[in-house]
PDB file of C-alpha atoms and ligand atoms in Angstrom:
ATOM      1  CA  MET A   1     -39.708  43.717 -49.175  1.00 48.00           C
ATOM      2  CA  PRO A   2     -43.034  41.923 -49.544  1.00 51.00           C
ATOM      3  CA  HIS A   3     -46.089  43.918 -50.535  1.00 63.00           C
ATOM      4  CA  ASN A   4     -48.469  41.740 -48.582  1.00 87.00           C
ATOM      5  CA  ASP A   5     -48.487  38.631 -46.398  1.00 95.00           C
ATOM      6  CA  PRO A   6     -48.170  35.101 -47.756  1.00 98.00           C
ATOM      7  CA  PRO A   7     -51.390  33.052 -47.840  1.00 98.00           C
ATOM      8  CA  LYS A   8     -52.531  31.637 -44.521  1.00 97.00           C
ATOM      9  CA  LEU A   9     -55.314  29.159 -43.907  1.00 97.00           C
ATOM     10  CA  ASP A  10     -57.607  30.789 -41.398  1.00 93.00           C
ATOM     11  CA  MET A  11     -60.477  28.642 -40.152  1.00 95.00           C
ATOM     12  CA  LYS A  12     -62.630  31.759 -39.895  1.00 95.00           C
ATOM     13  CA  ASN A  13     -62.212  32.254 -43.647  1.00 93.00           C
ATOM     14  CA  TRP A  14     -61.635  28.681 -44.754  1.00 97.00           C
ATOM     15  CA  LYS A  15     -64.160  28.769 -47.586  1.00 97.00           C
ATOM     16  CA  SER A  16     -62.716  31.767 -49.379  1.00 97.00           C
ATOM     17  CA  PHE A  17     -59.188  30.400 -48.804  1.00 97.00           C
ATOM     18  CA  ILE A  18     -59.819  27.011 -50.369  1.00 98.00           C
ATOM     19  CA  ASP A  19     -61.741  28.588 -53.251  1.00 98.00           C
ATOM     20  CA  GLN A  20     -59.031  31.160 -53.931  1.00 97.00           C
ATOM     21  CA  TYR A  21     -56.131  28.705 -53.852  1.00 97.00           C
ATOM     22  CA  GLY A  22     -57.864  25.543 -55.098  1.00 97.00           C
ATOM     23  CA  VAL A  23     -57.042  23.675 -51.886  1.00 98.00           C
ATOM     24  CA  LEU A  24     -58.260  20.078 -51.946  1.00 98.00           C
ATOM     25  CA  THR A  25     -60.073  18.414 -49.071  1.00 98.00           C
ATOM     26  CA  ASP A  26     -60.901  14.965 -50.484  1.00 98.00           C
ATOM     27  CA  SER A  27     -58.655  12.041 -51.273  1.00 98.00           C
ATOM     28  CA  LEU A  28     -59.151  11.741 -55.042  1.00 98.00           C
ATOM     29  CA  TRP A  29     -56.889  14.241 -56.772  1.00 98.00           C
ATOM     30  CA  LEU A  30     -57.836  14.617 -60.395  1.00 96.00           C
ATOM     31  CA  LEU A  31     -55.320  17.280 -61.251  1.00 95.00           C
ATOM     32  CA  GLY A  32     -55.294  19.144 -64.533  1.00 91.00           C
ATOM     33  CA  GLU A  33     -52.258  20.268 -66.475  1.00 92.00           C
ATOM     34  CA  ARG A  34     -48.925  20.695 -64.761  1.00 94.00           C
ATOM     35  CA  ASP A  35     -48.452  24.310 -63.663  1.00 95.00           C
ATOM     36  CA  ASP A  36     -45.582  25.548 -65.829  1.00 95.00           C
ATOM     37  CA  SER A  37     -45.665  29.175 -64.745  1.00 95.00           C
ATOM     38  CA  GLY A  38     -42.573  31.120 -63.582  1.00 94.00           C
ATOM     39  CA  ALA A  39     -39.543  28.993 -62.766  1.00 96.00           C
ATOM     40  CA  HIS A  40     -41.579  25.804 -63.289  1.00 96.00           C
ATOM     41  CA  GLY A  41     -41.381  26.409 -67.054  1.00 94.00           C
ATOM     42  CA  GLU A  42     -38.691  23.835 -67.817  1.00 89.00           C
ATOM     43  CA  LEU A  43     -39.865  20.237 -67.742  1.00 89.00           C
ATOM     44  CA  HIS A  44     -37.565  17.576 -66.262  1.00 91.00           C
ATOM     45  CA  HIS A  45     -38.229  13.872 -66.421  1.00 91.00           C
ATOM     46  CA  GLY A  46     -38.821  12.559 -62.911  1.00 94.00           C
ATOM     47  CA  GLY A  47     -39.899  15.827 -61.332  1.00 95.00           C
ATOM     48  CA  PHE A  48     -43.370  16.109 -59.784  1.00 96.00           C
ATOM     49  CA  ILE A  49     -46.012  18.623 -60.694  1.00 96.00           C
ATOM     50  CA  PRO A  50     -45.861  21.792 -58.557  1.00 98.00           C
ATOM     51  CA  GLN A  51     -49.454  21.318 -57.429  1.00 98.00           C
ATOM     52  CA  LEU A  52     -48.317  18.413 -55.203  1.00 98.00           C
ATOM     53  CA  PRO A  53     -46.048  20.328 -52.814  1.00 98.00           C
ATOM     54  CA  ARG A  54     -48.362  23.363 -53.142  1.00 98.00           C
ATOM     55  CA  GLN A  55     -51.355  21.536 -51.699  1.00 98.00           C
ATOM     56  CA  ALA A  56     -49.305  20.510 -48.663  1.00 98.00           C
ATOM     57  CA  LEU A  57     -47.693  23.932 -48.203  1.00 98.00           C
ATOM     58  CA  LEU A  58     -51.012  25.732 -48.221  1.00 98.00           C
ATOM     59  CA  ARG A  59     -52.745  23.298 -45.879  1.00 98.00           C
ATOM     60  CA  PHE A  60     -50.071  22.277 -43.429  1.00 98.00           C
ATOM     61  CA  THR A  61     -47.790  25.286 -43.069  1.00 98.00           C
ATOM     62  CA  LYS A  62     -48.123  28.918 -42.076  1.00 98.00           C
ATOM     63  CA  PRO A  63     -46.330  31.888 -43.630  1.00 98.00           C
ATOM     64  CA  TYR A  64     -42.581  31.750 -42.950  1.00 98.00           C
ATOM     65  CA  ASP A  65     -42.718  28.191 -41.601  1.00 98.00           C
ATOM     66  CA  THR A  66     -39.893  25.956 -42.789  1.00 98.00           C
ATOM     67  CA  VAL A  67     -40.314  23.139 -45.315  1.00 99.00           C
ATOM     68  CA  ILE A  68     -37.692  20.428 -45.929  1.00 99.00           C
ATOM     69  CA  ASP A  69     -37.489  18.473 -49.177  1.00 99.00           C
ATOM     70  CA  CYS A  70     -35.265  15.394 -48.708  1.00 98.00           C
ATOM     71  CA  PHE A  71     -35.153  14.569 -52.443  1.00 98.00           C
ATOM     72  CA  SER A  72     -35.266  18.070 -53.838  1.00 98.00           C
ATOM     73  CA  GLY A  73     -34.375  17.143 -57.429  1.00 98.00           C
ATOM     74  CA  TYR A  74     -35.042  19.983 -59.845  1.00 98.00           C
ATOM     75  CA  GLY A  75     -36.219  22.291 -57.090  1.00 98.00           C
ATOM     76  CA  THR A  76     -40.007  22.162 -57.492  1.00 98.00           C
ATOM     77  CA  THR A  77     -40.786  22.340 -53.761  1.00 98.00           C
ATOM     78  CA  LEU A  78     -38.342  25.174 -53.155  1.00 98.00           C
ATOM     79  CA  ILE A  79     -39.747  27.184 -56.047  1.00 98.00           C
ATOM     80  CA  GLU A  80     -43.149  26.746 -54.396  1.00 98.00           C
ATOM     81  CA  CYS A  81     -41.664  27.891 -51.072  1.00 98.00           C
ATOM     82  CA  ARG A  82     -40.617  31.147 -52.691  1.00 98.00           C
ATOM     83  CA  ARG A  83     -43.964  31.571 -54.347  1.00 98.00           C
ATOM     84  CA  TRP A  84     -46.007  31.071 -51.170  1.00 98.00           C
ATOM     85  CA  GLY A  85     -43.714  32.635 -48.575  1.00 98.00           C
ATOM     86  CA  ARG A  86     -42.298  29.603 -46.751  1.00 98.00           C
ATOM     87  CA  HIS A  87     -38.625  29.005 -45.940  1.00 98.00           C
ATOM     88  CA  GLY A  88     -37.205  25.914 -47.613  1.00 98.00           C
ATOM     89  CA  LEU A  89     -34.270  23.521 -47.250  1.00 98.00           C
ATOM     90  CA  GLY A  90     -33.700  20.992 -50.015  1.00 98.00           C
ATOM     91  CA  VAL A  91     -31.171  18.151 -50.148  1.00 98.00           C
ATOM     92  CA  GLU A  92     -30.262  16.494 -53.429  1.00 98.00           C
ATOM     93  CA  LEU A  93     -27.576  13.885 -53.934  1.00 98.00           C
ATOM     94  CA  ASP A  94     -26.835  14.102 -57.631  1.00 98.00           C
ATOM     95  CA  LYS A  95     -24.512  16.981 -58.573  1.00 98.00           C
ATOM     96  CA  GLU A  96     -25.974  17.713 -61.976  1.00 98.00           C
ATOM     97  CA  ILE A  97     -29.583  17.587 -60.763  1.00 98.00           C
ATOM     98  CA  PHE A  98     -28.641  19.672 -57.713  1.00 98.00           C
ATOM     99  CA  GLU A  99     -27.116  22.371 -59.955  1.00 98.00           C
ATOM    100  CA  THR A 100     -30.152  22.414 -62.223  1.00 98.00           C
ATOM    101  CA  GLY A 101     -32.382  22.728 -59.161  1.00 98.00           C
ATOM    102  CA  GLN A 102     -30.315  25.587 -57.773  1.00 98.00           C
ATOM    103  CA  ARG A 103     -30.520  27.477 -61.050  1.00 98.00           C
ATOM    104  CA  ARG A 104     -34.271  26.992 -61.369  1.00 98.00           C
ATOM    105  CA  ILE A 105     -34.966  28.086 -57.787  1.00 98.00           C
ATOM    106  CA  GLU A 106     -33.025  31.319 -58.400  1.00 98.00           C
ATOM    107  CA  GLN A 107     -35.261  32.040 -61.390  1.00 97.00           C
ATOM    108  CA  GLU A 108     -38.335  32.320 -59.161  1.00 98.00           C
ATOM    109  CA  PRO A 109     -38.882  35.826 -57.716  1.00 97.00           C
ATOM    110  CA  ASN A 110     -38.509  35.931 -53.945  1.00 98.00           C
ATOM    111  CA  ASN A 111     -41.278  38.412 -53.198  1.00 97.00           C
ATOM    112  CA  TYR A 112     -41.680  37.348 -49.564  1.00 98.00           C
ATOM    113  CA  ASP A 113     -37.961  37.410 -48.855  1.00 98.00           C
ATOM    114  CA  VAL A 114     -37.739  33.808 -47.652  1.00 98.00           C
ATOM    115  CA  LYS A 115     -34.651  31.611 -47.393  1.00 98.00           C
ATOM    116  CA  THR A 116     -34.480  28.785 -49.922  1.00 98.00           C
ATOM    117  CA  LEU A 117     -31.357  26.729 -49.399  1.00 98.00           C
ATOM    118  CA  VAL A 118     -30.442  23.718 -51.447  1.00 98.00           C
ATOM    119  CA  VAL A 119     -27.523  21.502 -50.517  1.00 98.00           C
ATOM    120  CA  GLN A 120     -25.824  18.640 -52.302  1.00 98.00           C
ATOM    121  CA  GLY A 121     -25.892  15.750 -49.837  1.00 98.00           C
ATOM    122  CA  ASP A 122     -27.212  12.373 -48.805  1.00 98.00           C
ATOM    123  CA  SER A 123     -30.488  12.616 -46.906  1.00 98.00           C
ATOM    124  CA  VAL A 124     -29.729   9.374 -45.089  1.00 98.00           C
ATOM    125  CA  SER A 125     -26.998  11.101 -43.085  1.00 98.00           C
ATOM    126  CA  PHE A 126     -27.452  14.825 -43.723  1.00 98.00           C
ATOM    127  CA  ASN A 127     -27.693  16.876 -40.519  1.00 98.00           C
ATOM    128  CA  PHE A 128     -30.945  18.742 -41.201  1.00 98.00           C
ATOM    129  CA  ARG A 129     -31.214  20.279 -37.733  1.00 98.00           C
ATOM    130  CA  GLU A 130     -27.721  21.687 -37.825  1.00 98.00           C
ATOM    131  CA  LYS A 131     -28.304  23.225 -41.243  1.00 98.00           C
ATOM    132  CA  LEU A 132     -31.570  24.802 -40.111  1.00 98.00           C
ATOM    133  CA  GLN A 133     -29.920  26.218 -37.025  1.00 98.00           C
ATOM    134  CA  GLU A 134     -27.005  27.582 -39.067  1.00 98.00           C
ATOM    135  CA  ALA A 135     -29.523  29.348 -41.299  1.00 98.00           C
ATOM    136  CA  GLY A 136     -31.438  30.721 -38.312  1.00 98.00           C
ATOM    137  CA  LEU A 137     -34.503  28.625 -39.141  1.00 98.00           C
ATOM    138  CA  GLU A 138     -36.839  26.752 -36.821  1.00 97.00           C
ATOM    139  CA  ASN A 139     -37.552  23.045 -37.089  1.00 98.00           C
ATOM    140  CA  ALA A 140     -39.734  22.326 -40.091  1.00 98.00           C
ATOM    141  CA  ALA A 141     -43.525  22.244 -40.141  1.00 98.00           C
ATOM    142  CA  LEU A 142     -43.500  20.005 -43.226  1.00 99.00           C
ATOM    143  CA  ALA A 143     -41.175  17.496 -44.876  1.00 99.00           C
ATOM    144  CA  VAL A 144     -41.788  16.600 -48.524  1.00 99.00           C
ATOM    145  CA  LEU A 145     -40.466  13.232 -49.709  1.00 99.00           C
ATOM    146  CA  HIS A 146     -40.572  12.295 -53.374  1.00 98.00           C
ATOM    147  CA  PRO A 147     -37.974   9.532 -53.529  1.00 98.00           C
ATOM    148  CA  PRO A 148     -37.001   7.631 -56.672  1.00 98.00           C
ATOM    149  CA  TYR A 149     -39.529   4.881 -57.392  1.00 98.00           C
ATOM    150  CA  HIS A 150     -36.649   2.521 -56.704  1.00 98.00           C
ATOM    151  CA  ASP A 151     -34.907   1.759 -60.032  1.00 97.00           C
ATOM    152  CA  ILE A 152     -37.596   3.028 -62.430  1.00 96.00           C
ATOM    153  CA  ILE A 153     -35.651   6.202 -63.374  1.00 96.00           C
ATOM    154  CA  LYS A 154     -31.872   6.532 -63.143  1.00 97.00           C
ATOM    155  CA  TYR A 155     -30.973   9.754 -61.319  1.00 97.00           C
ATOM    156  CA  GLY A 156     -27.197   9.362 -61.605  1.00 95.00           C
ATOM    157  CA  ASP A 157     -24.619   6.719 -60.785  1.00 95.00           C
ATOM    158  CA  GLY A 158     -23.986   7.438 -57.097  1.00 94.00           C
ATOM    159  CA  VAL A 159     -24.128   4.295 -54.975  1.00 96.00           C
ATOM    160  CA  ASP A 160     -26.005   6.197 -52.270  1.00 98.00           C
ATOM    161  CA  ASN A 161     -28.703   7.270 -54.698  1.00 98.00           C
ATOM    162  CA  LEU A 162     -31.880   5.399 -53.755  1.00 98.00           C
ATOM    163  CA  CYS A 163     -32.397   4.601 -57.444  1.00 98.00           C
ATOM    164  CA  ASN A 164     -29.280   2.392 -57.275  1.00 98.00           C
ATOM    165  CA  ALA A 165     -30.243   0.408 -54.180  1.00 98.00           C
ATOM    166  CA  PRO A 166     -29.345  -3.171 -55.168  1.00 98.00           C
ATOM    167  CA  SER A 167     -32.570  -4.688 -53.784  1.00 98.00           C
ATOM    168  CA  LEU A 168     -36.045  -3.637 -52.744  1.00 98.00           C
ATOM    169  CA  GLU A 169     -35.123  -4.354 -49.124  1.00 98.00           C
ATOM    170  CA  MET A 170     -32.143  -1.984 -49.273  1.00 98.00           C
ATOM    171  CA  PHE A 171     -34.241   0.682 -50.974  1.00 98.00           C
ATOM    172  CA  LEU A 172     -36.783   0.455 -48.137  1.00 98.00           C
ATOM    173  CA  GLU A 173     -34.073   0.497 -45.503  1.00 98.00           C
ATOM    174  CA  LYS A 174     -32.481   3.652 -46.947  1.00 98.00           C
ATOM    175  CA  TYR A 175     -35.867   5.345 -47.263  1.00 98.00           C
ATOM    176  CA  GLY A 176     -36.606   4.439 -43.624  1.00 98.00           C
ATOM    177  CA  SER A 177     -33.297   6.019 -42.567  1.00 98.00           C
ATOM    178  CA  VAL A 178     -34.197   9.241 -44.391  1.00 98.00           C
ATOM    179  CA  VAL A 179     -37.575   9.375 -42.604  1.00 98.00           C
ATOM    180  CA  GLU A 180     -35.962   8.784 -39.238  1.00 98.00           C
ATOM    181  CA  ASN A 181     -33.310  11.389 -39.968  1.00 98.00           C
ATOM    182  CA  VAL A 182     -35.664  14.134 -41.124  1.00 98.00           C
ATOM    183  CA  GLY A 183     -38.101  13.324 -38.309  1.00 98.00           C
ATOM    184  CA  GLY A 184     -35.556  14.850 -35.904  1.00 97.00           C
ATOM    185  CA  ALA A 185     -35.762  18.184 -37.737  1.00 98.00           C
ATOM    186  CA  LEU A 186     -39.564  18.341 -37.750  1.00 98.00           C
ATOM    187  CA  LYS A 187     -41.684  20.071 -35.143  1.00 97.00           C
ATOM    188  CA  PRO A 188     -43.750  17.775 -32.944  1.00 94.00           C
ATOM    189  CA  GLU A 189     -46.981  17.162 -34.882  1.00 96.00           C
ATOM    190  CA  GLY A 190     -45.185  18.306 -38.034  1.00 98.00           C
ATOM    191  CA  TYR A 191     -46.382  16.819 -41.310  1.00 98.00           C
ATOM    192  CA  LEU A 192     -44.695  14.565 -43.836  1.00 99.00           C
ATOM    193  CA  GLU A 193     -45.938  14.363 -47.421  1.00 99.00           C
ATOM    194  CA  LEU A 194     -44.853  11.247 -49.319  1.00 99.00           C
ATOM    195  CA  VAL A 195     -45.322  11.147 -53.098  1.00 98.00           C
ATOM    196  CA  ILE A 196     -44.808   7.679 -54.560  1.00 98.00           C
ATOM    197  CA  GLY A 197     -45.962   5.318 -57.292  1.00 98.00           C
ATOM    198  CA  ASP A 198     -45.792   1.551 -57.543  1.00 98.00           C
ATOM    199  CA  LYS A 199     -43.731  -0.448 -60.029  1.00 97.00           C
ATOM    200  CA  TYR A 200     -43.633  -3.729 -61.883  1.00 94.00           C
ATOM    201  CA  GLY A 201     -40.863  -6.292 -61.587  1.00 93.00           C
ATOM    202  CA  LYS A 202     -40.639  -9.770 -63.079  1.00 92.00           C
ATOM    203  CA  GLY A 203     -44.336  -9.944 -63.890  1.00 92.00           C
ATOM    204  CA  GLU A 204     -45.448  -8.745 -60.446  1.00 95.00           C
ATOM    205  CA  TRP A 205     -46.942  -5.517 -59.142  1.00 97.00           C
ATOM    206  CA  ILE A 206     -44.548  -4.220 -56.465  1.00 98.00           C
ATOM    207  CA  PRO A 207     -46.559  -1.993 -54.113  1.00 98.00           C
ATOM    208  CA  LEU A 208     -43.831   0.533 -53.300  1.00 98.00           C
ATOM    209  CA  GLY A 209     -46.474   2.883 -51.909  1.00 98.00           C
ATOM    210  CA  PHE A 210     -47.613   0.438 -49.246  1.00 98.00           C
ATOM    211  CA  HIS A 211     -44.069  -0.614 -48.423  1.00 98.00           C
ATOM    212  CA  LEU A 212     -43.012   3.005 -47.885  1.00 98.00           C
ATOM    213  CA  MET A 213     -46.152   3.697 -45.861  1.00 98.00           C
ATOM    214  CA  LYS A 214     -45.193   0.862 -43.520  1.00 98.00           C
ATOM    215  CA  GLU A 215     -41.614   2.165 -43.219  1.00 98.00           C
ATOM    216  CA  THR A 216     -42.890   5.649 -42.383  1.00 98.00           C
ATOM    217  CA  LEU A 217     -45.316   4.351 -39.741  1.00 98.00           C
ATOM    218  CA  GLU A 218     -42.477   2.444 -38.105  1.00 98.00           C
ATOM    219  CA  LYS A 219     -40.434   5.638 -37.727  1.00 98.00           C
ATOM    220  CA  GLY A 220     -42.710   7.498 -35.326  1.00 97.00           C
ATOM    221  CA  PHE A 221     -45.390   8.864 -37.662  1.00 98.00           C
ATOM    222  CA  ARG A 222     -49.163   8.419 -37.738  1.00 98.00           C
ATOM    223  CA  LEU A 223     -51.041   8.171 -41.009  1.00 98.00           C
ATOM    224  CA  LYS A 224     -53.375  11.091 -41.730  1.00 98.00           C
ATOM    225  CA  SER A 225     -54.463  10.422 -45.325  1.00 98.00           C
ATOM    226  CA  ILE A 226     -53.814   8.406 -48.446  1.00 98.00           C
ATOM    227  CA  CYS A 227     -54.707  10.418 -51.527  1.00 98.00           C
ATOM    228  CA  VAL A 228     -54.659   9.067 -55.053  1.00 98.00           C
ATOM    229  CA  LYS A 229     -53.776  11.273 -57.991  1.00 97.00           C
ATOM    230  CA  ASN A 230     -54.202  10.726 -61.695  1.00 96.00           C
ATOM    231  CA  ILE A 231     -51.234  10.420 -64.042  1.00 91.00           C
ATOM    232  CA  GLU A 232     -51.870  12.077 -67.388  1.00 81.00           C
ATOM    233  CA  ASN A 233     -49.606  12.693 -70.336  1.00 64.00           C
ATOM    234  CA  THR A 234     -46.262  11.953 -68.732  1.00 63.00           C
ATOM    235  CA  MET A 235     -43.284  12.384 -71.043  1.00 56.00           C
ATOM    236  CA  ALA A 236     -42.793   8.608 -71.109  1.00 61.00           C
ATOM    237  CA  LYS A 237     -46.386   7.678 -71.975  1.00 63.00           C
ATOM    238  CA  ARG A 238     -47.291  10.504 -74.345  1.00 64.00           C
ATOM    239  CA  ASN A 239     -48.012   9.227 -77.866  1.00 71.00           C
ATOM    240  CA  ARG A 240     -47.527   5.627 -76.751  1.00 84.00           C
ATOM    241  CA  ILE A 241     -50.888   5.016 -75.186  1.00 86.00           C
ATOM    242  CA  ASN A 242     -51.860   2.236 -77.576  1.00 90.00           C
ATOM    243  CA  LEU A 243     -48.599   0.437 -76.913  1.00 90.00           C
ATOM    244  CA  TRP A 244     -49.359   0.587 -73.169  1.00 88.00           C
ATOM    245  CA  LYS A 245     -52.883  -0.714 -73.702  1.00 92.00           C
ATOM    246  CA  TYR A 246     -51.531  -3.577 -75.809  1.00 93.00           C
ATOM    247  CA  ARG A 247     -48.877  -4.470 -73.244  1.00 91.00           C
ATOM    248  CA  ALA A 248     -51.397  -4.382 -70.397  1.00 93.00           C
ATOM    249  CA  LEU A 249     -53.787  -6.722 -72.206  1.00 96.00           C
ATOM    250  CA  LYS A 250     -51.054  -9.070 -73.295  1.00 94.00           C
ATOM    251  CA  SER A 251     -49.419  -9.392 -69.866  1.00 93.00           C
ATOM    252  CA  GLY A 252     -52.549  -9.390 -67.708  1.00 95.00           C
ATOM    253  CA  PHE A 253     -51.998  -6.171 -65.781  1.00 95.00           C
ATOM    254  CA  TYR A 254     -53.304  -2.614 -65.606  1.00 96.00           C
ATOM    255  CA  PHE A 255     -50.904   0.177 -66.520  1.00 92.00           C
ATOM    256  CA  PHE A 256     -50.280   2.851 -63.934  1.00 93.00           C
ATOM    257  CA  LYS A 257     -52.607   5.789 -64.057  1.00 93.00           C
ATOM    258  CA  HIS A 258     -52.296   6.772 -60.419  1.00 97.00           C
ATOM    259  CA  GLU A 259     -49.749   7.700 -57.792  1.00 98.00           C
ATOM    260  CA  TYR A 260     -50.122   8.124 -54.040  1.00 98.00           C
ATOM    261  CA  ILE A 261     -49.784  11.214 -51.941  1.00 98.00           C
ATOM    262  CA  MET A 262     -49.682  10.099 -48.337  1.00 99.00           C
ATOM    263  CA  PHE A 263     -49.787  12.419 -45.378  1.00 99.00           C
ATOM    264  CA  PHE A 264     -48.289  11.551 -42.016  1.00 98.00           C
ATOM    265  CA  GLN A 265     -47.882  13.449 -38.782  1.00 98.00           C
ATOM    266  CA  ARG A 266     -44.976  13.137 -36.413  1.00 98.00           C
ATOM    267  CA  LYS A 267     -46.010  11.685 -33.086  1.00 96.00           C
ATOM    268  CA  THR A 268     -44.932  13.821 -30.154  1.00 83.00           C
TER     269      THR A 268
HETATM  270  C1  SAM B   1     -38.309  11.588 -57.794  1.00 56.29           C
HETATM  271  S1  SAM B   1     -36.919  12.630 -57.818  1.00 56.29           S
HETATM  272  C2  SAM B   1     -37.491  14.103 -57.009  1.00 56.29           C
HETATM  273  C3  SAM B   1     -37.940  15.140 -57.983  1.00 56.29           C
HETATM  274  C4  SAM B   1     -38.405  16.425 -57.347  1.00 56.29           C
HETATM  275  N1  SAM B   1     -39.610  16.232 -56.578  1.00 56.29           N
HETATM  276  C5  SAM B   1     -38.626  17.480 -58.430  1.00 56.29           C
HETATM  277  O1  SAM B   1     -39.786  17.851 -58.675  1.00 56.29           O
HETATM  278  O2  SAM B   1     -37.659  17.866 -59.078  1.00 56.29           O
HETATM  279  C6  SAM B   1     -35.877  11.908 -56.606  1.00 56.29           C
HETATM  280  C7  SAM B   1     -34.569  12.615 -56.382  1.00 56.29           C
HETATM  281  O3  SAM B   1     -33.957  12.082 -55.205  1.00 56.29           O
HETATM  282  C8  SAM B   1     -32.557  12.137 -55.392  1.00 56.29           C
HETATM  283  N2  SAM B   1     -31.939  11.229 -54.410  1.00 56.29           N
HETATM  284  C9  SAM B   1     -31.836   9.882 -54.468  1.00 56.29           C
HETATM  285  N3  SAM B   1     -31.207   9.391 -53.383  1.00 56.29           N
HETATM  286  C10 SAM B   1     -30.926  10.452 -52.599  1.00 56.29           C
HETATM  287  C11 SAM B   1     -30.308  10.583 -51.314  1.00 56.29           C
HETATM  288  N4  SAM B   1     -29.816   9.528 -50.649  1.00 56.29           N
HETATM  289  N5  SAM B   1     -30.211  11.832 -50.783  1.00 56.29           N
HETATM  290  C12 SAM B   1     -30.680  12.920 -51.453  1.00 56.29           C
HETATM  291  N6  SAM B   1     -31.255  12.839 -52.670  1.00 56.29           N
HETATM  292  C13 SAM B   1     -31.394  11.627 -53.237  1.00 56.29           C
HETATM  293  C14 SAM B   1     -32.388  11.718 -56.835  1.00 56.29           C
HETATM  294  O4  SAM B   1     -31.124  12.069 -57.340  1.00 56.29           O
HETATM  295  C15 SAM B   1     -33.562  12.453 -57.505  1.00 56.29           C
HETATM  296  O5  SAM B   1     -33.161  13.717 -57.976  1.00 56.29           O
END
């Protein structure tokens, strides 16, 4: 059983809370090294840094609230759920990635005795509410969405995988269906954290972030914040920085050094 209670933002003690946990309150997120402690140790291409779900968990959920991750990948959000005493439900389509995620989540100690369930499924059609009810969990206070940046990284061959959507329009449509679907398993006023970067295609900047923002707004959410985070030392760019600078100059663009973290709230 837990020795003490999970962290809780208390407006009477907000200053000590944000200092103790490094909680951010402005929109420019210059984050340092990826936290590789505990079960986060292994690095997987395409996973996000644990600080991203952590910021949302600490600000927008209370101890033992439920968090849903619709694209749970290698399990980063659910590992954070264990660490900070929140229940978690993750859905991941790709079998191999799902199994890796499951294994990693189990490596994190469960000091607060929370439920962290991960299921192999398609978030477009997955019945989140039913699964929460089955597990004896309430509707979620927070949904975390870190979808593929369309076709930038291949996360398996499945036709339903958003990375294999045959066009940008179909990618957006599928993403919109996931938002609508998970919205039904969120509490009224519950939060949605979207982590997304833009991409290039045929010599053009494709603003995936703004497209997905629009999709989310159309599915019954209000925008609370757009934060911008730095990208440093990703596996792909490490040691190739001069090549990226050369390519940027030659082709008349700027290479990506930022991603978006957008926060939305479900309208009641
Ligand atoms: C950007 S990665 C998420 C990584 C995750 N945040 C982590 O840290 O490990 C996106 C994930 O979404 C999964 N995915 C794509 N389409 C999906 C769908 N329709 N339903 C559920 N998962 C899906 C991919 O297989 C991939 O693992």
